Every structure is written in structure tokens, then in C-alpha cells.
Amino acid sequence: MADVARSAGVSTMTVSNVINGRPRVGAATRERVLAAINELGYQVNLAARHLRAGRTGVVGLAVPELERPYFAQLAARLADRFEAHGLRIVMERTGGGREGELDAVAFSRLRMYDGLILSVVDIDPAELNQLRTDAPVVMIGERALPSRFDHVMMDNVGGARQATAHLLAVGARRIAMLGGNPDTAATMPALRAEGYTLAHEEAGVPVDPALTVRTSFGLQDGYDAIQSLLDRKIAFDGVFALTDVVAMGALRALADAGLKVPDDVQVVGFDDIDEAQYLVPSLSSVNPGHEEMADAITSLLIAQVAGGQADKPTELIVPARVVERGTTKRAG
């Protein structure tokens, strides 16, 4: 800045006024300063500016996996919103494990974040409450997590209940559930399994345990789950996949087996990722409230960055809804 001031024959304060768009600089002086900036290739040191203000201009987003479409699309939505507040998103991976999640919170200040958004999978509420951090933090995740941090959740039970109820309403009676380990309490698979079971109970349709296939959440896992059912000759006319990625793998397996969707087997996924509507047939899926979730996360974290943590943490559950597409029949 001093070099620019010498070149333009003005004070460093005048250069600062021009850079920051302040109105108290004459047109001729402004042009002279801008010409000197262009000639010298001067760039504002944003890191220094943020540090002087006690801010970095960066928000951390810590998620289990970087390759899952759901998290990539969440990051894009959040990036749009935080950019409107002059903040940028930086992603990091926790691996969905306790150590990675605790590390993300404990060292968020050292990583030069103004705030952290953490997708919680394995962390224990008691451990969260014992963490020593004054960083603004918003938790996102699948399950209730009583703690001192703001928390935005998707409605896993309600969304799964709607998905299964939709399959039952359009004629499916033997609905396979694919993905995860529903025996682990309060996890995403357990919560979505609860919704699956509730919908069956409400419809008076018994649940066959043989129709629950425990898998991971990749494309191959969805494919293998369907193949397992076919190999064991377990009859099914519907599929509720716990994620859209699993559903996509399942659709390929059904096609390879010569089964038509939705005529022979109807399929519903969960997450309503952008790719769902472009499959053939397009995938019916549970939309967990993408826009509402991104709005809530942004609002809560911006409030913390601006004014600190509220006395009482906020816990929000974002409503889910089924988006009906080509993999399910129309009711009636």
C-alpha cells in the first residue's frame, strides 16, 4: 500500500479509501491510485485484513465423506449462502468416526475458521459437552444430539415412513429395505428403519425380516443387495433404499435381472440428490428439505459469528417429503 501511495503521490490512507470504496476521494485522485495499483500489480492481503478484524472469512464444513453426492450438493448450497455474507466454505473429511469429529471441533479455531458446520455420525453427546471451544459451531446430522451446540436435523423417521407408506399405497406388499445396520440405536439406518416399520404397522402389513439387507452406502452395495435377494429367492415387489446412491445400484441390478421398474418392482430412495431426476426411469425419493436445511444452518452460524453462542442452543428438525417420479406407480 505504501508503494502504491508513493507511485500515486498520495497518502496510504487515500489508497485505503480507494481500495475500500469510500466516497471521500476525488475522481482524479481515485483514477491516479487505480492506475498505480494496476501498474504495480497490487493485491489486497485479505488474510491480514481478516486477522485485523478478528475474522478469517472462512467457514469449515466437516463431513464423513467427500465423495457422497448428498454432501457435495449440501456444500454447494451452503457456499452460495455464505458467499452472500462474504464467507467462503472449506470442506474437510472426518471419516464418520469419533476421532475425526472431535478433532474437527477441537481444532476448528486453529484451522482459521470463523465457524464450523459438523456432520455428526459417531460422536457422543457427553464428549461434545466437554469440548473446550469457543468457536461458533452448528451440528448437522441424522439423530437427536443433546448438547450445547445448535443442531439442524433431517426427519429420518418421518421421511422413511412417508417413503414406505407411498410404496404401500401404490400396491407394494413385500418391500425390501436396503442399507446400513438398523440394529445400532439412534443412527441414520436405525431411524429410517423405524419409519419403515411404522408405515407397515399403520397399513396392517407385516414386516418380513428377510427383506432387510444390511449394506454400506455405495453403488455396488445397492447392486449386491438386490443380487442377494434374488440369489436367495426372496420375493419382493418394492424397494426402499436408505440413500439414493444405494437405490441407483439397485436399479441397475434389477435391470440386469430383467425386472421392469415400476411394473415388477417399485423403488424409492432417500436424499433426492440432483441425479435422481435424470435416471431412467427417474427415481422417486425423499427430499429431506435441502433448501430449508441450508437456510437454517446459515442463519444459525451467521448469528453465532456475529453475536456469539446463545444461552440456549437451537435444535431444528427439517420436514421431509416424498417426490414421486418414474420408479413408482401412481396411487389409484
Short mmCIF file of C-alpha atoms in Angstrom, two decimals:
data_model
loop_
_atom_site.label_atom_id
_atom_site.label_comp_id
_atom_site.label_asym_id
_atom_site.label_seq_id
_atom_site.Cartn_x
_atom_site.Cartn_y
_atom_site.Cartn_z
CA MET A 1 0.00 0.00 0.00
CA ALA A 2 2.92 2.32 0.76
CA ASP A 3 4.38 1.59 -2.69
CA VAL A 4 1.07 2.48 -4.34
CA ALA A 5 0.84 5.67 -2.28
CA ARG A 6 4.36 6.77 -3.35
CA SER A 7 3.66 5.98 -7.00
CA ALA A 8 0.37 7.91 -7.00
CA GLY A 9 1.69 10.76 -4.84
CA VAL A 10 -0.96 10.31 -2.15
CA SER A 11 -1.14 9.08 1.44
CA THR A 12 -1.65 5.45 2.41
CA MET A 13 -4.99 6.50 3.92
CA THR A 14 -6.11 7.71 0.48
CA VAL A 15 -5.09 4.36 -1.04
CA SER A 16 -7.07 2.59 1.71
CA ASN A 17 -10.10 4.77 0.96
CA VAL A 18 -9.93 3.87 -2.74
CA ILE A 19 -9.49 0.14 -2.09
CA ASN A 20 -12.43 0.07 0.31
CA GLY A 21 -14.69 2.15 -1.92
CA ARG A 22 -15.06 5.04 0.50
CA PRO A 23 -16.60 8.16 -1.03
CA ARG A 24 -14.17 10.81 0.28
CA VAL A 25 -11.72 10.65 -2.66
CA GLY A 26 -11.91 12.91 -5.73
CA ALA A 27 -12.36 11.34 -9.16
CA ALA A 28 -8.93 12.37 -10.47
CA THR A 29 -7.15 11.10 -7.36
CA ARG A 30 -9.07 7.85 -7.49
CA GLU A 31 -8.03 7.30 -11.12
CA ARG A 32 -4.40 8.01 -10.24
CA VAL A 33 -4.46 5.48 -7.39
CA LEU A 34 -6.18 2.84 -9.55
CA ALA A 35 -3.58 3.36 -12.29
CA ALA A 36 -0.77 2.86 -9.75
CA ILE A 37 -2.47 -0.30 -8.42
CA ASN A 38 -2.72 -1.66 -11.96
CA GLU A 39 0.89 -0.76 -12.82
CA LEU A 40 2.36 -2.27 -9.65
CA GLY A 41 0.09 -5.35 -9.59
CA TYR A 42 -1.00 -4.60 -6.02
CA GLN A 43 -3.45 -7.03 -4.39
CA VAL A 44 -5.19 -6.65 -1.05
CA ASN A 45 -3.86 -9.07 1.57
CA LEU A 46 -7.24 -10.49 2.58
CA ALA A 47 -5.71 -12.73 5.26
CA ALA A 48 -4.16 -9.74 7.00
CA ARG A 49 -7.39 -7.76 6.68
CA HIS A 50 -9.44 -10.57 8.23
CA LEU A 51 -6.93 -11.13 11.03
CA ARG A 52 -7.01 -7.46 11.97
CA ALA A 53 -10.78 -7.74 12.19
CA GLY A 54 -10.55 -10.98 14.20
CA ARG A 55 -12.05 -12.93 11.28
CA THR A 56 -10.73 -15.23 8.57
CA GLY A 57 -13.65 -15.09 6.15
CA VAL A 58 -13.76 -18.91 6.10
CA VAL A 59 -16.35 -21.40 7.37
CA GLY A 60 -15.43 -25.07 7.81
CA LEU A 61 -17.74 -27.87 6.69
CA ALA A 62 -16.69 -31.24 8.17
CA VAL A 63 -18.49 -34.23 6.64
CA PRO A 64 -17.99 -38.02 6.78
CA GLU A 65 -17.18 -38.44 3.08
CA LEU A 66 -16.34 -36.02 0.31
CA GLU A 67 -17.46 -38.32 -2.50
CA ARG A 68 -21.11 -38.72 -1.47
CA PRO A 69 -23.35 -36.64 -3.77
CA TYR A 70 -25.51 -35.52 -0.85
CA PHE A 71 -22.62 -33.77 0.90
CA ALA A 72 -21.27 -32.27 -2.32
CA GLN A 73 -24.65 -30.76 -3.08
CA LEU A 74 -25.11 -29.54 0.51
CA ALA A 75 -21.72 -27.84 0.25
CA ALA A 76 -22.77 -26.09 -2.96
CA ARG A 77 -25.97 -24.79 -1.37
CA LEU A 78 -24.10 -23.56 1.70
CA ALA A 79 -21.38 -21.95 -0.41
CA ASP A 80 -23.98 -19.85 -2.23
CA ARG A 81 -25.50 -18.67 1.02
CA PHE A 82 -22.27 -17.92 2.87
CA GLU A 83 -20.79 -16.08 -0.12
CA ALA A 84 -23.68 -13.63 0.22
CA HIS A 85 -22.27 -12.89 3.70
CA GLY A 86 -18.69 -12.55 2.45
CA LEU A 87 -17.67 -16.00 3.71
CA ARG A 88 -16.19 -18.99 1.90
CA ILE A 89 -16.66 -22.71 2.59
CA VAL A 90 -13.76 -25.11 3.15
CA MET A 91 -14.56 -28.84 3.34
CA GLU A 92 -12.77 -31.46 5.39
CA ARG A 93 -13.40 -35.18 5.89
CA THR A 94 -13.99 -36.81 9.28
CA GLY A 95 -14.40 -40.37 8.04
CA GLY A 96 -17.64 -40.59 10.03
CA GLY A 97 -15.67 -41.60 13.12
CA ARG A 98 -15.47 -40.27 16.66
CA GLU A 99 -11.85 -39.13 16.45
CA GLY A 100 -12.31 -37.21 13.23
CA GLU A 101 -15.44 -35.48 14.50
CA LEU A 102 -13.92 -34.48 17.84
CA ASP A 103 -10.81 -33.24 16.08
CA ALA A 104 -12.86 -31.07 13.73
CA VAL A 105 -14.48 -29.25 16.67
CA ALA A 106 -11.46 -29.08 18.98
CA PHE A 107 -9.15 -27.62 16.34
CA SER A 108 -11.60 -25.50 14.34
CA ARG A 109 -10.03 -22.28 15.61
CA LEU A 110 -6.52 -23.48 14.79
CA ARG A 111 -7.66 -24.15 11.23
CA MET A 112 -8.57 -20.46 10.95
CA TYR A 113 -12.33 -20.90 10.63
CA ASP A 114 -14.81 -18.24 11.69
CA GLY A 115 -17.24 -21.08 12.33
CA LEU A 116 -17.70 -24.81 11.82
CA ILE A 117 -20.53 -26.94 10.43
CA LEU A 118 -20.10 -30.55 11.57
CA SER A 119 -22.00 -33.55 10.22
CA VAL A 120 -22.30 -35.83 13.24
CA VAL A 121 -22.24 -39.62 12.87
CA ASP A 122 -20.35 -41.26 15.73
CA ILE A 123 -19.69 -38.63 18.37
CA ASP A 124 -21.14 -38.96 21.88
CA PRO A 125 -23.18 -36.05 23.33
CA ALA A 126 -21.27 -36.18 26.63
CA GLU A 127 -17.99 -35.74 24.78
CA LEU A 128 -19.37 -32.78 22.85
CA ASN A 129 -20.38 -31.04 26.05
CA GLN A 130 -16.88 -31.45 27.48
CA LEU A 131 -15.09 -29.95 24.49
CA ARG A 132 -13.32 -26.70 25.24
CA THR A 133 -14.02 -24.45 22.30
CA ASP A 134 -15.48 -21.02 21.88
CA ALA A 135 -15.76 -21.40 18.11
CA PRO A 136 -19.20 -20.92 16.54
CA VAL A 137 -20.42 -24.44 15.74
CA VAL A 138 -23.58 -25.82 14.12
CA MET A 139 -24.15 -29.56 14.15
CA ILE A 140 -25.98 -31.30 11.35
CA GLY A 141 -26.92 -34.93 11.30
CA GLU A 142 -29.33 -37.76 11.43
CA ARG A 143 -30.17 -38.07 15.12
CA ALA A 144 -31.07 -36.07 18.18
CA LEU A 145 -27.90 -34.97 19.95
CA PRO A 146 -28.47 -33.07 23.21
CA SER A 147 -25.53 -30.72 23.58
CA ARG A 148 -24.58 -27.07 23.98
CA PHE A 149 -24.33 -26.58 20.20
CA ASP A 150 -27.00 -25.56 17.70
CA HIS A 151 -28.22 -28.58 15.74
CA VAL A 152 -30.13 -28.97 12.46
CA MET A 153 -31.52 -32.43 11.70
CA MET A 154 -33.38 -34.09 8.86
CA ASP A 155 -36.54 -36.02 9.71
CA ASN A 156 -35.27 -39.55 9.13
CA VAL A 157 -38.16 -41.34 10.78
CA GLY A 158 -40.82 -39.20 9.08
CA GLY A 159 -39.15 -39.35 5.68
CA ALA A 160 -38.75 -43.15 5.77
CA ARG A 161 -42.31 -43.52 6.99
CA GLN A 162 -43.58 -41.48 4.04
CA ALA A 163 -41.41 -43.40 1.56
CA THR A 164 -42.68 -46.77 2.78
CA ALA A 165 -46.27 -45.57 3.02
CA HIS A 166 -46.06 -44.38 -0.59
CA LEU A 167 -44.86 -47.81 -1.74
CA LEU A 168 -47.67 -49.47 0.19
CA ALA A 169 -50.23 -47.03 -1.23
CA VAL A 170 -49.24 -47.88 -4.81
CA GLY A 171 -49.57 -51.60 -4.29
CA ALA A 172 -46.26 -52.93 -2.97
CA ARG A 173 -46.59 -55.50 -0.21
CA ARG A 174 -43.13 -57.03 0.13
CA ILE A 175 -40.79 -54.08 0.45
CA ALA A 176 -37.07 -54.71 0.76
CA MET A 177 -35.12 -52.19 2.86
CA LEU A 178 -31.53 -51.74 1.70
CA GLY A 179 -28.65 -50.02 3.51
CA GLY A 180 -26.83 -49.73 6.79
CA ASN A 181 -27.18 -51.54 10.08
CA PRO A 182 -30.59 -50.75 11.61
CA ASP A 183 -29.67 -52.52 14.88
CA THR A 184 -27.40 -49.67 16.04
CA ALA A 185 -29.51 -47.32 18.15
CA ALA A 186 -30.19 -43.73 17.06
CA THR A 187 -28.12 -43.94 13.87
CA MET A 188 -29.43 -43.00 10.43
CA PRO A 189 -30.18 -46.62 9.43
CA ALA A 190 -31.98 -47.26 12.73
CA LEU A 191 -34.11 -44.13 12.40
CA ARG A 192 -35.05 -44.86 8.79
CA ALA A 193 -35.78 -48.48 9.73
CA GLU A 194 -38.11 -47.15 12.43
CA GLY A 195 -40.04 -45.16 9.83
CA TYR A 196 -40.17 -48.21 7.55
CA THR A 197 -41.63 -50.30 10.39
CA LEU A 198 -44.15 -47.64 11.44
CA ALA A 199 -45.57 -47.39 7.93
CA HIS A 200 -46.08 -51.16 7.81
CA GLU A 201 -47.79 -51.15 11.20
CA GLU A 202 -50.14 -48.34 10.16
CA ALA A 203 -51.06 -50.22 6.97
CA GLY A 204 -51.52 -53.52 8.80
CA VAL A 205 -48.85 -55.18 6.65
CA PRO A 206 -46.39 -57.47 8.43
CA VAL A 207 -42.64 -56.89 8.07
CA ASP A 208 -40.56 -59.84 6.88
CA PRO A 209 -37.08 -59.63 8.48
CA ALA A 210 -35.64 -61.40 5.44
CA LEU A 211 -36.38 -58.26 3.41
CA THR A 212 -33.91 -56.13 5.41
CA VAL A 213 -30.49 -56.21 3.72
CA ARG A 214 -27.61 -54.64 5.63
CA THR A 215 -25.19 -52.91 3.30
CA SER A 216 -22.83 -49.98 3.06
CA PHE A 217 -23.91 -46.98 1.00
CA GLY A 218 -22.13 -47.29 -2.34
CA LEU A 219 -23.49 -48.09 -5.79
CA GLN A 220 -22.04 -51.60 -5.67
CA ASP A 221 -23.69 -52.16 -2.29
CA GLY A 222 -27.13 -51.45 -3.73
CA TYR A 223 -26.40 -53.74 -6.65
CA ASP A 224 -25.17 -56.55 -4.40
CA ALA A 225 -28.16 -56.20 -2.05
CA ILE A 226 -30.62 -56.87 -4.87
CA GLN A 227 -28.48 -59.71 -6.15
CA SER A 228 -28.51 -61.23 -2.67
CA LEU A 229 -32.31 -61.17 -2.54
CA LEU A 230 -32.56 -62.73 -5.99
CA ASP A 231 -29.94 -65.40 -5.22
CA ARG A 232 -31.81 -66.37 -2.05
CA LYS A 233 -35.08 -66.40 -4.00
CA ILE A 234 -36.72 -63.93 -1.59
CA ALA A 235 -39.78 -62.45 -3.26
CA PHE A 236 -40.15 -58.64 -3.22
CA ASP A 237 -42.17 -56.11 -5.20
CA GLY A 238 -40.83 -52.90 -3.64
CA VAL A 239 -37.50 -51.42 -2.55
CA PHE A 240 -36.86 -48.71 -0.01
CA ALA A 241 -33.19 -47.78 -0.31
CA LEU A 242 -31.80 -45.78 2.60
CA THR A 243 -29.91 -43.50 0.20
CA ASP A 244 -30.32 -42.58 -3.45
CA VAL A 245 -26.87 -43.96 -4.25
CA VAL A 246 -27.94 -47.38 -2.94
CA ALA A 247 -31.15 -47.04 -4.97
CA MET A 248 -29.14 -46.33 -8.12
CA GLY A 249 -27.14 -49.53 -7.65
CA ALA A 250 -30.38 -51.42 -7.00
CA LEU A 251 -31.93 -50.12 -10.22
CA ARG A 252 -29.02 -51.43 -12.26
CA ALA A 253 -29.26 -54.84 -10.61
CA LEU A 254 -32.98 -55.01 -11.32
CA ALA A 255 -32.39 -54.10 -14.96
CA ASP A 256 -29.64 -56.71 -15.30
CA ALA A 257 -32.03 -59.30 -13.85
CA GLY A 258 -34.68 -58.42 -16.46
CA LEU A 259 -37.08 -56.91 -13.91
CA LYS A 260 -39.02 -53.84 -15.01
CA VAL A 261 -39.35 -50.76 -12.78
CA PRO A 262 -42.02 -49.88 -11.72
CA ASP A 263 -44.06 -52.73 -13.28
CA ASP A 264 -42.31 -55.59 -11.49
CA VAL A 265 -40.57 -53.75 -8.64
CA GLN A 266 -41.15 -50.22 -7.35
CA VAL A 267 -38.25 -48.25 -5.85
CA VAL A 268 -37.93 -45.23 -3.53
CA GLY A 269 -34.62 -43.70 -2.43
CA PHE A 270 -33.73 -41.12 0.21
CA ASP A 271 -31.87 -37.78 -0.19
CA ASP A 272 -33.34 -36.59 -3.52
CA ILE A 273 -29.90 -35.85 -4.95
CA ASP A 274 -29.79 -33.94 -8.23
CA GLU A 275 -29.06 -37.09 -10.24
CA ALA A 276 -32.34 -38.75 -9.13
CA GLN A 277 -34.50 -36.98 -11.69
CA TYR A 278 -32.18 -37.87 -14.59
CA LEU A 279 -32.17 -41.65 -14.14
CA VAL A 280 -34.22 -43.88 -16.44
CA PRO A 281 -36.76 -44.25 -15.02
CA SER A 282 -36.40 -41.18 -12.80
CA LEU A 283 -36.09 -42.05 -9.12
CA SER A 284 -38.82 -41.42 -6.57
CA SER A 285 -37.05 -40.18 -3.46
CA VAL A 286 -37.40 -38.49 -0.08
CA ASN A 287 -36.41 -34.84 -0.22
CA PRO A 288 -35.11 -34.06 3.29
CA GLY A 289 -35.63 -30.30 2.88
CA HIS A 290 -32.40 -29.27 1.18
CA GLU A 291 -33.12 -25.56 0.88
CA GLU A 292 -34.68 -25.25 4.32
CA MET A 293 -31.74 -27.07 5.89
CA ALA A 294 -29.17 -24.86 4.15
CA ASP A 295 -31.12 -21.74 5.20
CA ALA A 296 -31.29 -22.87 8.84
CA ILE A 297 -27.60 -23.81 9.02
CA THR A 298 -26.55 -20.49 7.52
CA SER A 299 -28.82 -18.44 9.75
CA LEU A 300 -27.68 -20.15 12.95
CA LEU A 301 -23.97 -19.94 12.18
CA ILE A 302 -24.08 -16.33 10.97
CA ALA A 303 -25.88 -15.37 14.19
CA GLN A 304 -23.13 -17.02 16.23
CA VAL A 305 -20.32 -15.41 14.24
CA ALA A 306 -21.96 -12.01 14.66
CA GLY A 307 -23.00 -12.23 18.28
CA GLY A 308 -21.72 -15.38 19.94
CA GLN A 309 -23.45 -18.53 21.17
CA ALA A 310 -26.99 -18.06 22.51
CA ASP A 311 -27.75 -19.03 26.10
CA LYS A 312 -29.87 -21.97 24.92
CA PRO A 313 -28.89 -24.00 21.84
CA THR A 314 -31.37 -24.31 18.99
CA GLU A 315 -32.47 -27.72 17.73
CA LEU A 316 -34.37 -27.83 14.44
CA ILE A 317 -35.91 -30.79 12.61
CA VAL A 318 -36.45 -30.04 8.93
CA PRO A 319 -39.58 -31.73 7.47
CA ALA A 320 -39.13 -34.29 4.69
CA ARG A 321 -41.40 -35.13 1.75
CA VAL A 322 -41.59 -37.79 -0.94
CA VAL A 323 -41.01 -36.67 -4.52
CA GLU A 324 -42.87 -39.12 -6.77
CA ARG A 325 -41.20 -39.96 -10.08
CA GLY A 326 -40.95 -42.83 -12.53
CA THR A 327 -39.79 -45.66 -10.26
CA THR A 328 -43.18 -45.84 -8.50
CA LYS A 329 -46.72 -46.12 -9.80
CA ARG A 330 -49.40 -43.53 -9.29
CA ALA A 331 -51.84 -44.09 -6.43
CA GLY A 332 -55.35 -45.04 -7.51
#
